[in-house]
CSV table of C-alpha atoms in Angstrom, one decimal:
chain,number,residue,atom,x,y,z
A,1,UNK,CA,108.6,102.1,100.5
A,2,UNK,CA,105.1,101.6,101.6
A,3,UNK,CA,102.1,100.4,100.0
A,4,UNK,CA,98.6,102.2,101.7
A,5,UNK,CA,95.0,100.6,101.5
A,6,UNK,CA,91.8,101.4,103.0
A,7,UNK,CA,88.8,99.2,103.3
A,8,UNK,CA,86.6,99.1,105.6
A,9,UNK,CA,83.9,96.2,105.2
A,10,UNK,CA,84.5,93.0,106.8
A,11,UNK,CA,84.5,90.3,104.1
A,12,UNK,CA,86.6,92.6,101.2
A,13,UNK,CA,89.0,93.6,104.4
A,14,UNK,CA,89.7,89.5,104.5
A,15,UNK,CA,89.9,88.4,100.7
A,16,UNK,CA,92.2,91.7,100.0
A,17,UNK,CA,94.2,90.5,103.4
A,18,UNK,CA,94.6,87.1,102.0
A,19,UNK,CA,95.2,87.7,98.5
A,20,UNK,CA,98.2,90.1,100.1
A,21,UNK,CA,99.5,88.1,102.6
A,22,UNK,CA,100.1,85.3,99.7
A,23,UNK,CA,101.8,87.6,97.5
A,24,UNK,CA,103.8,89.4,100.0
A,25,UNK,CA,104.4,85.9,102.1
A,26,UNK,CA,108.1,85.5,100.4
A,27,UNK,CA,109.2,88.9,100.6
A,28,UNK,CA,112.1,89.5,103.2
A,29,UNK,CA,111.8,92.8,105.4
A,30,UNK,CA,108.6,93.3,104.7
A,31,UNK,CA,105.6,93.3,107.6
A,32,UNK,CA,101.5,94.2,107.0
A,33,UNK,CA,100.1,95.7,109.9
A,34,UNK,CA,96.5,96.9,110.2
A,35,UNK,CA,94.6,99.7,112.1
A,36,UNK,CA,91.0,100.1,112.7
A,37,UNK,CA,89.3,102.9,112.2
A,38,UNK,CA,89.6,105.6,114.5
A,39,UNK,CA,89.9,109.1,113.8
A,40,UNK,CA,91.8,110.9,114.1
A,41,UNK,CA,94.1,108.4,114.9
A,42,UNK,CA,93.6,106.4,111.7
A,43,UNK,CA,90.7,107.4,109.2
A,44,UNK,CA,90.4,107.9,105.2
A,45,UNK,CA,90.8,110.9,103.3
A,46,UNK,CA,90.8,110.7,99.5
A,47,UNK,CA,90.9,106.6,99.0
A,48,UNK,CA,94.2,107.0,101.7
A,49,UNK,CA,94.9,105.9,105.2
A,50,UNK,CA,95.5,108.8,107.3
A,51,UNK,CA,96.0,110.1,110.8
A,52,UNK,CA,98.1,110.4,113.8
A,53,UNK,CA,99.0,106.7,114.1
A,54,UNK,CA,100.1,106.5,109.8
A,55,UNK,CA,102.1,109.4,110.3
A,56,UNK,CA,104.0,108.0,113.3
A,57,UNK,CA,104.3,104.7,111.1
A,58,UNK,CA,105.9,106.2,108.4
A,59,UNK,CA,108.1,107.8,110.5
A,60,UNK,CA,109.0,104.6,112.4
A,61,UNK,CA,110.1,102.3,109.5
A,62,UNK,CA,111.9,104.9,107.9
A,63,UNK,CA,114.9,104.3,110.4
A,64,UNK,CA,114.4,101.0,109.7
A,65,UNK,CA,115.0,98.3,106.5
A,66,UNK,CA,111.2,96.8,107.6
A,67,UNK,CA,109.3,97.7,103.8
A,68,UNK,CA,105.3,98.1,105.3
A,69,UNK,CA,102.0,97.9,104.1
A,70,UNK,CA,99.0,99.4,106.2
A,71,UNK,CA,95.0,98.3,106.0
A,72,UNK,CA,92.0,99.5,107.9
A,73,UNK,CA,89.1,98.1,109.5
A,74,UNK,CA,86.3,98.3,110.9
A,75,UNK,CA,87.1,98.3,114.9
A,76,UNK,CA,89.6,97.2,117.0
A,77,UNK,CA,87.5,94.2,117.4
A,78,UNK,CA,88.5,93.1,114.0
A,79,UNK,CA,91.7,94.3,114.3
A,80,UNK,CA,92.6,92.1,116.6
A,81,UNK,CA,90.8,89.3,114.7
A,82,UNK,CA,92.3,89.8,111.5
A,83,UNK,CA,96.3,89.6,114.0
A,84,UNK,CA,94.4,86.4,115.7
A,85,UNK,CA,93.9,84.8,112.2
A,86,UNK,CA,97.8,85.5,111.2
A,87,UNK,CA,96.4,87.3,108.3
A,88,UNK,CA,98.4,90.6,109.3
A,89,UNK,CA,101.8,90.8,111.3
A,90,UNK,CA,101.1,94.1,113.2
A,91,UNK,CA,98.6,96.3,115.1
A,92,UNK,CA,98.8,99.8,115.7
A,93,UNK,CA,97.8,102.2,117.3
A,94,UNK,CA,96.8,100.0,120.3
A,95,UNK,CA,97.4,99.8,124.3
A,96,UNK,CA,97.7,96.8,126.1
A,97,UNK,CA,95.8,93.8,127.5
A,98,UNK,CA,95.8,90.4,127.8
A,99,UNK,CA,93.9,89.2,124.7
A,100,UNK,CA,96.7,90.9,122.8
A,101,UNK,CA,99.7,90.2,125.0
A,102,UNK,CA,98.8,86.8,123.9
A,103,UNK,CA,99.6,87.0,119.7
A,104,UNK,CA,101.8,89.6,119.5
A,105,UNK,CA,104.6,92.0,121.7
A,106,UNK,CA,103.8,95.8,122.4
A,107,UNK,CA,106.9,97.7,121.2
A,108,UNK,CA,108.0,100.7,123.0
A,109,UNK,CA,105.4,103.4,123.3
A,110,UNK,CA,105.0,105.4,120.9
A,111,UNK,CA,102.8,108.4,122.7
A,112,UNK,CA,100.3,108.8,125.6
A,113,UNK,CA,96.7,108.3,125.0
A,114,UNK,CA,94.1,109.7,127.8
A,115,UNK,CA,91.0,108.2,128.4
A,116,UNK,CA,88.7,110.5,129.7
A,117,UNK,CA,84.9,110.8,130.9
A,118,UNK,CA,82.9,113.8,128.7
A,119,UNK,CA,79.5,115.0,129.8
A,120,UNK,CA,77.5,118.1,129.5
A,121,UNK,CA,78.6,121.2,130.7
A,122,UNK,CA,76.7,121.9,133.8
A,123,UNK,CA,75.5,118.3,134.6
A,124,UNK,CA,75.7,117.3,138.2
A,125,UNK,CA,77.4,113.6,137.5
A,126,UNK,CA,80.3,113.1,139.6
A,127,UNK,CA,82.5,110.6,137.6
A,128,UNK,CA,84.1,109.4,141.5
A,129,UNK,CA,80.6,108.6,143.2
A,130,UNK,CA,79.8,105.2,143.8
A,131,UNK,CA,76.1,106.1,142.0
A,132,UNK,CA,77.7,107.4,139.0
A,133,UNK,CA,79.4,104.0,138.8
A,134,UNK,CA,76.4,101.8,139.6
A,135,UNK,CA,73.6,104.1,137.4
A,136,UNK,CA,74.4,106.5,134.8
A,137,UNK,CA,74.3,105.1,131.5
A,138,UNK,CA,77.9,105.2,129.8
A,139,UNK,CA,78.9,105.3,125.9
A,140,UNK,CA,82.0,104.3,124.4
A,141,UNK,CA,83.1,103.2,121.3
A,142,UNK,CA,82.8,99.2,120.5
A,143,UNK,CA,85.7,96.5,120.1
A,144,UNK,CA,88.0,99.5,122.1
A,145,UNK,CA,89.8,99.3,125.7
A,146,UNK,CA,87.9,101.6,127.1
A,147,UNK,CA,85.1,99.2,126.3
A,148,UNK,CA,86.9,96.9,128.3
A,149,UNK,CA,88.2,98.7,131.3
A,150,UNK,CA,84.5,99.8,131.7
A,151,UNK,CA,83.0,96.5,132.0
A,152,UNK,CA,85.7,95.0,134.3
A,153,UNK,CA,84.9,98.1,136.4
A,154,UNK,CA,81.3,97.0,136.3
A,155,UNK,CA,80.0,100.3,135.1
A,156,UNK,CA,77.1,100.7,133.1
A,157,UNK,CA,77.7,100.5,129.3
A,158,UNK,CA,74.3,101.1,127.6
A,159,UNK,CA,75.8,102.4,123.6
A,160,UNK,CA,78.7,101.1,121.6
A,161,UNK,CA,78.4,102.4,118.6
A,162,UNK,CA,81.9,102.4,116.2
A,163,UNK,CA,82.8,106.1,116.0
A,164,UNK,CA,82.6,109.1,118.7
A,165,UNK,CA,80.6,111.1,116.2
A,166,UNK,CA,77.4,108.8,117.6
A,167,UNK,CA,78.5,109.6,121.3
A,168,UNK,CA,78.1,113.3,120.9
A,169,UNK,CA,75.2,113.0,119.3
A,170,UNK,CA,74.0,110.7,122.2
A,171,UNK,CA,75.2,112.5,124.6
A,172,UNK,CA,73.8,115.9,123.5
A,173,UNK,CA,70.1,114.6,123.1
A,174,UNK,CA,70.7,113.0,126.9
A,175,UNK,CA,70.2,109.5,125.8
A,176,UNK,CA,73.2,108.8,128.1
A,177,UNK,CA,75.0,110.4,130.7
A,178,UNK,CA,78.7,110.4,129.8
A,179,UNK,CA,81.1,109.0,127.8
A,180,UNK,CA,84.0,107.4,127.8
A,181,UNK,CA,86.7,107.5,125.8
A,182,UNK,CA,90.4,108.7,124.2
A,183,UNK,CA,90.0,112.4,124.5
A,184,UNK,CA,91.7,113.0,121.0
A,185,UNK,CA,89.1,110.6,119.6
A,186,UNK,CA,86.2,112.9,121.5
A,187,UNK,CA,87.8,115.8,120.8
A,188,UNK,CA,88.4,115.3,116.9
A,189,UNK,CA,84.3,115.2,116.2
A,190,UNK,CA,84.0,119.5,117.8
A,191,UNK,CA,85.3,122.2,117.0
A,192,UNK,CA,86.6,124.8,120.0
A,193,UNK,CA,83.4,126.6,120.0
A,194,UNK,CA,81.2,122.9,120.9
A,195,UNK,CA,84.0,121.4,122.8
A,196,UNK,CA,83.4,124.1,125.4
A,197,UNK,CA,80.0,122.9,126.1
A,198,UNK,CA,81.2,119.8,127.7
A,199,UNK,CA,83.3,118.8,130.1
A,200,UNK,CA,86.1,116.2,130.5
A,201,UNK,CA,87.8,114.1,133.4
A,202,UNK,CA,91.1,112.8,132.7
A,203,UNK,CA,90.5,108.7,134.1
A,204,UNK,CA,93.6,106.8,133.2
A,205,UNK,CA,96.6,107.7,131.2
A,206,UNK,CA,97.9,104.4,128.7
A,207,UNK,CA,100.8,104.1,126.4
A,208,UNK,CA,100.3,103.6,123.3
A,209,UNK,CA,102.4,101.6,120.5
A,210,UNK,CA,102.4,98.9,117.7
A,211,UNK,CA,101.7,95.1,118.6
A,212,UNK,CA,104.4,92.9,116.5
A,213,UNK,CA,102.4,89.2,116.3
A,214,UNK,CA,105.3,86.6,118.7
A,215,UNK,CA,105.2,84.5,114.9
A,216,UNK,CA,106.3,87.9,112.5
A,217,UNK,CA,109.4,88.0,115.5
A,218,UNK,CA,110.0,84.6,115.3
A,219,UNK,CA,110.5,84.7,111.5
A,220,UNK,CA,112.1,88.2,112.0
A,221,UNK,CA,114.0,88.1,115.3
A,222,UNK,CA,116.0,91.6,114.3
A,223,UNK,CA,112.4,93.4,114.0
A,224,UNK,CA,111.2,94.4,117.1
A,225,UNK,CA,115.2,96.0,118.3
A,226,UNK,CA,114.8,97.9,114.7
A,227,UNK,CA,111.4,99.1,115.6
A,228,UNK,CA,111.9,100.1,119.1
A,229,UNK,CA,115.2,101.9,118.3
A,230,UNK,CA,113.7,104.1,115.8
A,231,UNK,CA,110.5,104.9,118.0
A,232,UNK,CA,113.1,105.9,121.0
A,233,UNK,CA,115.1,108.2,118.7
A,234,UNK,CA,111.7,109.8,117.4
A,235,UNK,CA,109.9,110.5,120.8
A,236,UNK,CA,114.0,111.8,121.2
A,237,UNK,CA,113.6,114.4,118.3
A,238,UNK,CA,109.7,115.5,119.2
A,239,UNK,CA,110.7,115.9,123.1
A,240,UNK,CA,113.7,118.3,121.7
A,241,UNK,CA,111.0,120.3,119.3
A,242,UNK,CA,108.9,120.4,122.0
């Protein structure tokens, strides 16, 4: 069984989180994992949570005896605040670093995301030039990894706005030279005939998977072998439909 909400402003996300967490707090089997918004891995259709990264959830749990509840926010960025404030016991869909590693454990992946430079179709950036990396002006989406990866790399972020439909628009008017980002994520905002108008460089490829906060496994020590079990027999079955 699973119980679905969406929400994405700040201060209801928290008082809703809250008022759940208490009521919820006793129950055994049970975890609440959130998701930020980020189509079309997670979004909202018709007051539900939806996406690519729901749909691998419900599939998950329902190899498991784990009962789930799923809520959406903003960004990654409070995502991983809301897991920080032990106000959710789960974050999905996410790749690793540190500042996660820290509160929770990444389970076994659950598919490959690719993060990938778009720009226009004919433009004469190269992506692998030492210029490119020191002067064009790069877009991604705020609170992400990609938002991280760029600045350890020291290139030039100059827009972070929350959703890739900004970065095409951005990026079509020229007001910055590429962006940088999960192709799906890119991808999702065009339809075949636009897509074709840009063109994309596959940077890094990064598992991605669920982050089970270390004090949700302490409680629930079973949890994470339930999980990863059921996410190996389902990339099992899609490999074999494949």
């Amino acid at each position: 069984m699973k119980k679905v909400h969406a929400m994405l402003p700040m201060l209801v996300m928290l008082v809703f989180i809250l008022h759940s967490a208490a009521s919820v707090s006793q129950e055994h089997n049970f975890i609440s994992l959130v998701s930020p918004y980020f189509p079309p891995y997670t979004y909202e259709r018709q007051r539900e949570v939806v996406g690519i990264g729901p749909d691998l959830i419900k599939r998950v749990f329902a190899n498991t005896n784990i009962r789930y509840k799923i809520t959406m926010v903003e960004d990654y960025g409070a995502a991983v605040h809301v897991m920080k404030e032990k106000l959710a016991d789960g974050l999905f869909l996410a790749s690793q670093n540190a500042e996660r590693d820290a509160i929770a454990q990444f389970t076994q992946p659950l598919m490959i995301n690719r993060w990938s430079w778009f720009m226009l179709k004919g433009s004469k950036v190269d992506v692998r030039s030492e210029v490119f990396k020191s002067q064009a002006g790069i877009g991604t989406i705020k609170g992400t990894n990609t938002s991280q990866w760029l600045k350890k790399n020291a290139y030039t972020v100059i827009a972070q706005p929350t959703n890739a439909q900004a970065l095409v628009g951005m990026l079509k008017s020229h007001r910055i030279d590429a962006v940088f980002v999960a192709d799906a994520v890119f991808e999702h905002e065009l339809d075949v005939k636009v897509l074709s108008k840009f063109t994309k460089v596959v940077e890094v490829e990064k598992p991605f998977g669920i982050y089970i906060s270390h004090d949700y496994l302490k409680k629930h020590p079973d949890a994470l072998k339930q999980i990863n079990s059921s996410i190996k027999l389902l990339r099992q079955k899609i490999s074999s439909d494949d």
